[in-house]
PDB file of C-alpha atoms in Angstrom:
ATOM      1  CA  MET A  29      71.710-139.187 -32.166  1.00 51.00           C
ATOM      2  CA  ASN A  30      71.960-142.983 -32.298  1.00 72.00           C
ATOM      3  CA  ALA A  31      68.190-143.233 -32.720  1.00 72.00           C
ATOM      4  CA  ASN A  32      68.264-140.768 -35.621  1.00 83.00           C
ATOM      5  CA  LYS A  33      71.168-142.650 -37.208  1.00 87.00           C
ATOM      6  CA  LYS A  34      69.149-145.887 -37.010  1.00 92.00           C
ATOM      7  CA  THR A  35      66.085-144.162 -38.441  1.00 93.00           C
ATOM      8  CA  ALA A  36      68.160-142.808 -41.324  1.00 94.00           C
ATOM      9  CA  GLY A  37      69.489-146.306 -41.970  1.00 95.00           C
ATOM     10  CA  PHE A  38      66.006-147.801 -42.018  1.00 96.00           C
ATOM     11  CA  VAL A  39      64.726-145.043 -44.312  1.00 97.00           C
ATOM     12  CA  GLY A  40      67.671-145.538 -46.655  1.00 97.00           C
ATOM     13  CA  ALA A  41      67.083-149.291 -46.760  1.00 97.00           C
ATOM     14  CA  LEU A  42      63.396-148.711 -47.506  1.00 97.00           C
ATOM     15  CA  PHE A  43      64.221-146.302 -50.353  1.00 97.00           C
ATOM     16  CA  LEU A  44      66.401-148.997 -51.923  1.00 97.00           C
ATOM     17  CA  THR A  45      63.787-151.682 -51.255  1.00 97.00           C
ATOM     18  CA  ALA A  46      61.023-149.589 -52.809  1.00 96.00           C
ATOM     19  CA  MET A  47      63.094-148.851 -55.900  1.00 95.00           C
ATOM     20  CA  VAL A  48      64.163-152.456 -56.483  1.00 95.00           C
ATOM     21  CA  ALA A  49      60.692-153.868 -55.723  1.00 96.00           C
ATOM     22  CA  SER A  50      58.985-151.328 -57.978  1.00 94.00           C
ATOM     23  CA  LEU A  51      61.286-151.784 -60.968  1.00 93.00           C
ATOM     24  CA  LEU A  52      61.632-155.555 -60.702  1.00 95.00           C
ATOM     25  CA  GLY A  53      58.010-156.199 -59.743  1.00 92.00           C
ATOM     26  CA  GLY A  54      56.647-153.972 -62.475  1.00 89.00           C
ATOM     27  CA  GLY A  55      58.999-155.520 -65.007  1.00 89.00           C
ATOM     28  CA  LEU A  56      57.914-159.063 -64.154  1.00 90.00           C
ATOM     29  CA  VAL A  57      54.213-158.226 -64.255  1.00 87.00           C
ATOM     30  CA  GLU A  58      54.492-156.299 -67.522  1.00 85.00           C
ATOM     31  CA  SER A  59      56.510-159.102 -69.127  1.00 83.00           C
ATOM     32  CA  VAL A  60      53.521-161.414 -68.614  1.00 81.00           C
ATOM     33  CA  ILE A  61      50.499-159.190 -69.203  1.00 79.00           C
ATOM     34  CA  SER A  62      52.022-157.388 -72.203  1.00 76.00           C
ATOM     35  CA  ALA A  63      51.999-160.627 -74.214  1.00 70.00           C
ATOM     36  CA  PRO A  64      49.734-160.328 -77.285  1.00 66.00           C
ATOM     37  CA  ASN A  65      47.106-162.756 -75.948  1.00 66.00           C
ATOM     38  CA  HIS A  66      47.317-161.637 -72.258  1.00 60.00           C
ATOM     39  CA  LEU A  67      47.066-165.325 -71.318  1.00 63.00           C
ATOM     40  CA  VAL A  68      48.425-166.377 -67.917  1.00 67.00           C
ATOM     41  CA  THR A  69      49.567-169.991 -68.029  1.00 67.00           C
ATOM     42  CA  SER A  70      51.234-172.308 -65.537  1.00 65.00           C
ATOM     43  CA  GLU A  71      54.578-171.378 -67.123  1.00 73.00           C
ATOM     44  CA  ASN A  72      54.338-167.647 -66.433  1.00 78.00           C
ATOM     45  CA  GLU A  73      51.998-167.617 -63.425  1.00 80.00           C
ATOM     46  CA  THR A  74      54.911-167.843 -60.973  1.00 85.00           C
ATOM     47  CA  LEU A  75      56.571-164.791 -62.530  1.00 88.00           C
ATOM     48  CA  LEU A  76      53.292-162.903 -62.239  1.00 86.00           C
ATOM     49  CA  ILE A  77      52.828-163.836 -58.587  1.00 90.00           C
ATOM     50  CA  VAL A  78      56.390-162.818 -57.715  1.00 93.00           C
ATOM     51  CA  GLY A  79      55.886-159.541 -59.556  1.00 91.00           C
ATOM     52  CA  MET A  80      52.653-158.807 -57.679  1.00 91.00           C
ATOM     53  CA  LEU A  81      54.287-159.580 -54.322  1.00 94.00           C
ATOM     54  CA  LEU A  82      57.143-157.213 -55.137  1.00 95.00           C
ATOM     55  CA  GLU A  83      54.671-154.472 -56.043  1.00 93.00           C
ATOM     56  CA  LEU A  84      53.004-154.949 -52.659  1.00 94.00           C
ATOM     57  CA  VAL A  85      56.433-154.805 -50.989  1.00 96.00           C
ATOM     58  CA  ASN A  86      56.948-151.485 -52.755  1.00 96.00           C
ATOM     59  CA  ALA A  87      53.639-150.171 -51.375  1.00 95.00           C
ATOM     60  CA  ILE A  88      54.609-151.203 -47.838  1.00 96.00           C
ATOM     61  CA  ALA A  89      58.060-149.630 -48.210  1.00 97.00           C
ATOM     62  CA  VAL A  90      56.517-146.346 -49.404  1.00 97.00           C
ATOM     63  CA  VAL A  91      54.362-146.110 -46.267  1.00 97.00           C
ATOM     64  CA  GLY A  92      57.343-147.097 -44.134  1.00 97.00           C
ATOM     65  CA  ILE A  93      59.491-144.302 -45.562  1.00 97.00           C
ATOM     66  CA  ALA A  94      56.860-141.644 -44.927  1.00 96.00           C
ATOM     67  CA  SER A  95      56.054-142.928 -41.440  1.00 96.00           C
ATOM     68  CA  LEU A  96      59.689-142.974 -40.330  1.00 96.00           C
ATOM     69  CA  MET A  97      60.426-139.575 -41.880  1.00 96.00           C
ATOM     70  CA  PHE A  98      57.375-137.850 -40.397  1.00 96.00           C
ATOM     71  CA  PRO A  99      58.690-137.305 -36.816  1.00 94.00           C
ATOM     72  CA  ILE A 100      61.910-135.835 -38.212  1.00 93.00           C
ATOM     73  CA  LEU A 101      60.351-133.696 -40.924  1.00 94.00           C
ATOM     74  CA  LYS A 102      57.646-132.245 -38.672  1.00 94.00           C
ATOM     75  CA  GLN A 103      60.324-130.619 -36.512  1.00 92.00           C
ATOM     76  CA  HIS A 104      61.121-128.384 -39.475  1.00 93.00           C
ATOM     77  CA  ASN A 105      57.690-127.883 -41.069  1.00 94.00           C
ATOM     78  CA  GLU A 106      54.728-129.819 -39.708  1.00 95.00           C
ATOM     79  CA  THR A 107      52.363-128.842 -42.523  1.00 96.00           C
ATOM     80  CA  MET A 108      54.733-130.085 -45.212  1.00 96.00           C
ATOM     81  CA  ALA A 109      55.483-133.204 -43.183  1.00 96.00           C
ATOM     82  CA  VAL A 110      51.766-134.028 -42.929  1.00 97.00           C
ATOM     83  CA  GLY A 111      51.373-133.383 -46.657  1.00 97.00           C
ATOM     84  CA  TYR A 112      54.269-135.702 -47.469  1.00 97.00           C
ATOM     85  CA  LEU A 113      52.857-138.454 -45.278  1.00 97.00           C
ATOM     86  CA  GLY A 114      49.405-138.070 -46.824  1.00 97.00           C
ATOM     87  CA  PHE A 115      50.607-138.097 -50.441  1.00 97.00           C
ATOM     88  CA  ARG A 116      52.748-141.178 -49.875  1.00 96.00           C
ATOM     89  CA  ILE A 117      49.904-143.068 -48.223  1.00 96.00           C
ATOM     90  CA  ILE A 118      47.670-142.306 -51.211  1.00 94.00           C
ATOM     91  CA  GLU A 119      50.504-143.372 -53.535  1.00 95.00           C
ATOM     92  CA  ALA A 120      50.840-146.653 -51.612  1.00 95.00           C
ATOM     93  CA  VAL A 121      47.093-147.310 -51.945  1.00 93.00           C
ATOM     94  CA  PHE A 122      47.325-146.965 -55.720  1.00 91.00           C
ATOM     95  CA  CYS A 123      50.504-149.091 -55.755  1.00 90.00           C
ATOM     96  CA  SER A 124      48.452-151.821 -54.080  1.00 90.00           C
ATOM     97  CA  MET A 125      45.530-151.370 -56.465  1.00 87.00           C
ATOM     98  CA  ILE A 126      47.554-152.139 -59.597  1.00 86.00           C
ATOM     99  CA  VAL A 127      47.892-155.796 -58.562  1.00 86.00           C
ATOM    100  CA  ILE A 128      44.145-156.160 -59.204  1.00 83.00           C
ATOM    101  CA  THR A 129      44.789-156.337 -62.959  1.00 81.00           C
ATOM    102  CA  PRO A 130      47.178-159.325 -62.910  1.00 79.00           C
ATOM    103  CA  LEU A 131      44.926-161.062 -60.395  1.00 80.00           C
ATOM    104  CA  SER A 132      41.973-160.528 -62.742  1.00 80.00           C
ATOM    105  CA  LEU A 133      43.943-161.841 -65.700  1.00 78.00           C
ATOM    106  CA  MET A 134      44.891-164.948 -63.736  1.00 76.00           C
ATOM    107  CA  THR A 135      41.218-165.650 -63.017  1.00 74.00           C
ATOM    108  CA  LEU A 136      40.151-164.869 -66.581  1.00 73.00           C
ATOM    109  CA  SER A 137      42.897-167.112 -67.966  1.00 72.00           C
ATOM    110  CA  ARG A 138      41.760-170.041 -65.841  1.00 71.00           C
ATOM    111  CA  GLU A 139      38.177-169.580 -67.045  1.00 67.00           C
ATOM    112  CA  TYR A 140      39.345-169.226 -70.621  1.00 63.00           C
ATOM    113  CA  LEU A 141      41.423-172.408 -70.461  1.00 63.00           C
ATOM    114  CA  LYS A 142      38.387-174.200 -69.073  1.00 70.00           C
ATOM    115  CA  ALA A 143      36.404-172.812 -72.035  1.00 66.00           C
ATOM    116  CA  GLY A 144      34.260-170.858 -69.591  1.00 60.00           C
ATOM    117  CA  ILE A 145      34.496-167.649 -71.622  1.00 61.00           C
ATOM    118  CA  SER A 146      34.894-166.943 -75.316  1.00 57.00           C
ATOM    119  CA  ASP A 147      38.067-165.746 -77.014  1.00 62.00           C
ATOM    120  CA  VAL A 148      36.485-162.352 -77.742  1.00 59.00           C
ATOM    121  CA  GLN A 149      35.316-161.909 -74.143  1.00 60.00           C
ATOM    122  CA  PHE A 150      38.773-162.799 -72.841  1.00 59.00           C
ATOM    123  CA  GLN A 151      40.559-160.391 -75.179  1.00 67.00           C
ATOM    124  CA  VAL A 152      38.194-157.494 -74.420  1.00 65.00           C
ATOM    125  CA  ALA A 153      38.367-158.073 -70.656  1.00 64.00           C
ATOM    126  CA  GLY A 154      42.155-158.324 -70.838  1.00 66.00           C
ATOM    127  CA  ILE A 155      42.527-155.095 -72.801  1.00 69.00           C
ATOM    128  CA  LEU A 156      40.254-153.197 -70.383  1.00 71.00           C
ATOM    129  CA  ALA A 157      42.084-154.552 -67.324  1.00 69.00           C
ATOM    130  CA  ILE A 158      45.484-153.595 -68.715  1.00 74.00           C
ATOM    131  CA  ALA A 159      44.243-150.126 -69.690  1.00 72.00           C
ATOM    132  CA  GLU A 160      42.969-149.586 -66.149  1.00 73.00           C
ATOM    133  CA  ARG A 161      46.322-150.642 -64.662  1.00 77.00           C
ATOM    134  CA  SER A 162      48.149-148.343 -67.059  1.00 77.00           C
ATOM    135  CA  SER A 163      45.970-145.381 -66.062  1.00 74.00           C
ATOM    136  CA  VAL A 164      46.603-145.933 -62.362  1.00 75.00           C
ATOM    137  CA  ALA A 165      50.324-146.682 -62.720  1.00 75.00           C
ATOM    138  CA  ASN A 166      51.205-143.988 -65.264  1.00 74.00           C
ATOM    139  CA  LEU A 167      48.982-141.214 -63.961  1.00 80.00           C
ATOM    140  CA  LEU A 168      47.683-141.524 -60.400  1.00 85.00           C
ATOM    141  CA  ILE A 169      50.713-143.198 -58.808  1.00 88.00           C
ATOM    142  CA  LEU A 170      53.139-140.831 -60.493  1.00 89.00           C
ATOM    143  CA  ILE A 171      51.137-137.708 -59.677  1.00 90.00           C
ATOM    144  CA  PHE A 172      51.057-138.498 -55.956  1.00 93.00           C
ATOM    145  CA  PHE A 173      54.675-139.669 -56.053  1.00 94.00           C
ATOM    146  CA  CYS A 174      55.699-136.337 -57.601  1.00 94.00           C
ATOM    147  CA  LEU A 175      53.651-134.317 -55.108  1.00 95.00           C
ATOM    148  CA  GLY A 176      55.163-136.191 -52.189  1.00 96.00           C
ATOM    149  CA  ALA A 177      58.682-136.013 -53.608  1.00 96.00           C
ATOM    150  CA  PHE A 178      58.362-132.266 -54.234  1.00 96.00           C
ATOM    151  CA  LEU A 179      57.435-131.707 -50.584  1.00 96.00           C
ATOM    152  CA  LEU A 180      60.208-134.008 -49.363  1.00 97.00           C
ATOM    153  CA  TYR A 181      63.004-132.451 -51.401  1.00 97.00           C
ATOM    154  CA  SER A 182      61.777-128.918 -50.665  1.00 96.00           C
ATOM    155  CA  LEU A 183      61.806-129.652 -46.940  1.00 96.00           C
ATOM    156  CA  LEU A 184      65.182-131.386 -47.111  1.00 96.00           C
ATOM    157  CA  TYR A 185      66.566-128.336 -48.934  1.00 96.00           C
ATOM    158  CA  GLN A 186      65.189-125.946 -46.310  1.00 94.00           C
ATOM    159  CA  SER A 187      66.234-128.025 -43.323  1.00 93.00           C
ATOM    160  CA  LYS A 188      69.651-129.148 -44.646  1.00 93.00           C
ATOM    161  CA  LEU A 189      69.009-132.615 -43.206  1.00 94.00           C
ATOM    162  CA  LEU A 190      70.855-133.893 -46.279  1.00 96.00           C
ATOM    163  CA  PRO A 191      73.361-132.109 -48.535  1.00 95.00           C
ATOM    164  CA  ARG A 192      71.521-129.621 -50.700  1.00 95.00           C
ATOM    165  CA  PHE A 193      72.806-131.088 -53.964  1.00 97.00           C
ATOM    166  CA  ILE A 194      70.695-134.193 -53.247  1.00 97.00           C
ATOM    167  CA  SER A 195      67.601-132.024 -52.794  1.00 97.00           C
ATOM    168  CA  VAL A 196      68.254-129.964 -55.949  1.00 97.00           C
ATOM    169  CA  TRP A 197      68.942-133.145 -57.915  1.00 97.00           C
ATOM    170  CA  GLY A 198      65.680-134.620 -56.608  1.00 97.00           C
ATOM    171  CA  LEU A 199      63.610-131.530 -57.424  1.00 97.00           C
ATOM    172  CA  VAL A 200      64.921-131.387 -61.006  1.00 97.00           C
ATOM    173  CA  ALA A 201      64.339-135.136 -61.399  1.00 96.00           C
ATOM    174  CA  VAL A 202      60.743-134.845 -60.151  1.00 96.00           C
ATOM    175  CA  VAL A 203      60.019-132.085 -62.673  1.00 95.00           C
ATOM    176  CA  LEU A 204      61.371-134.303 -65.472  1.00 94.00           C
ATOM    177  CA  VAL A 205      59.130-137.201 -64.385  1.00 92.00           C
ATOM    178  CA  LEU A 206      56.104-134.913 -64.224  1.00 90.00           C
ATOM    179  CA  ILE A 207      56.838-133.439 -67.670  1.00 89.00           C
ATOM    180  CA  ILE A 208      57.214-136.781 -69.439  1.00 86.00           C
ATOM    181  CA  ASN A 209      54.056-138.173 -67.892  1.00 82.00           C
ATOM    182  CA  LEU A 210      51.973-135.102 -68.742  1.00 81.00           C
ATOM    183  CA  LEU A 211      53.301-135.268 -72.300  1.00 82.00           C
ATOM    184  CA  SER A 212      52.381-138.956 -72.492  1.00 76.00           C
ATOM    185  CA  LEU A 213      48.726-137.997 -72.019  1.00 71.00           C
ATOM    186  CA  LYS A 214      48.792-136.235 -75.399  1.00 75.00           C
ATOM    187  CA  LEU A 215      51.642-137.890 -77.279  1.00 71.00           C
ATOM    188  CA  GLU A 216      52.963-141.380 -77.907  1.00 73.00           C
ATOM    189  CA  ILE A 217      56.142-141.532 -75.832  1.00 73.00           C
ATOM    190  CA  GLY A 218      58.481-144.468 -76.373  1.00 73.00           C
ATOM    191  CA  MET A 219      59.774-146.540 -73.468  1.00 73.00           C
ATOM    192  CA  GLY A 220      63.345-145.440 -74.181  1.00 80.00           C
ATOM    193  CA  ILE A 221      62.536-141.740 -73.878  1.00 85.00           C
ATOM    194  CA  SER A 222      60.451-142.343 -70.762  1.00 83.00           C
ATOM    195  CA  MET A 223      63.374-144.164 -69.124  1.00 86.00           C
ATOM    196  CA  ILE A 224      65.746-141.301 -69.959  1.00 90.00           C
ATOM    197  CA  PHE A 225      63.440-138.866 -68.156  1.00 91.00           C
ATOM    198  CA  ALA A 226      62.940-141.289 -65.236  1.00 91.00           C
ATOM    199  CA  LEU A 227      66.629-142.177 -64.822  1.00 94.00           C
ATOM    200  CA  PRO A 228      67.574-139.074 -62.766  1.00 96.00           C
ATOM    201  CA  ILE A 229      64.977-139.835 -60.047  1.00 96.00           C
ATOM    202  CA  ILE A 230      65.903-143.527 -60.035  1.00 95.00           C
ATOM    203  CA  LEU A 231      69.568-142.695 -59.519  1.00 96.00           C
ATOM    204  CA  ASN A 232      68.700-139.998 -56.988  1.00 97.00           C
ATOM    205  CA  GLU A 233      66.673-142.318 -54.760  1.00 96.00           C
ATOM    206  CA  ILE A 234      69.340-145.016 -54.963  1.00 97.00           C
ATOM    207  CA  PHE A 235      72.058-142.489 -54.084  1.00 97.00           C
ATOM    208  CA  MET A 236      69.960-140.971 -51.281  1.00 97.00           C
ATOM    209  CA  GLY A 237      69.208-144.418 -49.880  1.00 97.00           C
ATOM    210  CA  ILE A 238      72.899-145.299 -49.768  1.00 97.00           C
ATOM    211  CA  TRP A 239      73.747-141.886 -48.296  1.00 97.00           C
ATOM    212  CA  LEU A 240      71.199-142.335 -45.499  1.00 97.00           C
ATOM    213  CA  ILE A 241      72.543-145.797 -44.665  1.00 96.00           C
ATOM    214  CA  VAL A 242      76.191-144.718 -44.658  1.00 95.00           C
ATOM    215  CA  LYS A 243      76.073-141.080 -43.503  1.00 93.00           C
ATOM    216  CA  GLY A 244      72.615-140.557 -42.018  1.00 93.00           C
ATOM    217  CA  PHE A 245      71.048-137.147 -41.498  1.00 92.00           C
ATOM    218  CA  ASN A 246      73.174-134.035 -40.953  1.00 88.00           C
ATOM    219  CA  PRO A 247      74.084-134.408 -37.241  1.00 84.00           C
ATOM    220  CA  SER A 248      74.328-130.647 -36.638  1.00 77.00           C
ATOM    221  CA  VAL A 249      70.759-130.148 -37.862  1.00 75.00           C
ATOM    222  CA  VAL A 250      69.413-133.180 -35.960  1.00 70.00           C
ATOM    223  CA  ASN A 251      71.133-132.104 -32.735  1.00 66.00           C
ATOM    224  CA  ALA A 252      69.864-128.535 -33.081  1.00 63.00           C
ATOM    225  CA  THR A 253      66.237-129.726 -33.195  1.00 61.00           C
ATOM    226  CA  ALA A 254      66.593-132.507 -30.593  1.00 54.00           C
TER     227      ALA A 254
END
């Protein structure tokens, strides 16, 4: 039981780490690359580097969560546990890939400031790099996040490892995230509306992380499968 309590604590801490690193890292990176000229200078390069490091921390935390949860989840449904682990690994790969864009912009900016490339070339390359990052972040990462989260919350609901209201909350929140991102493929969705749809899953993962640290998994369920 002590081992499971420690595992729950680590998982909870990783959920909080992933959420903070993702939101803060993404915010820092976007604040730099969303500038009209996409230029990375000595003044904003530090912010960009910190943002990229946080995004990599998020990727590591995502794999850590799935790896620590796998031995516990597989006791209740091995197929779903394997699926969850697989989806989160793929998600982490894409989370790592999105740092390629800011790295590219840093290199392009240095060449541009040295007059190594023209203004038109820099602008075109910057627009393409940002579009690629947006496609990965807003489509691929979120699709695999939603698939993994759906399996996790479904399995948590079935197993009762956590109170069922957390699982139901998570499942509803995942559907909202999936809806808003599918709609964004066809419609122009403002940042404010997107955040409203994303807020339930953000709050859910923060709440679940704190719950795991403080309460851990349901001891009666853990003991029954030990």
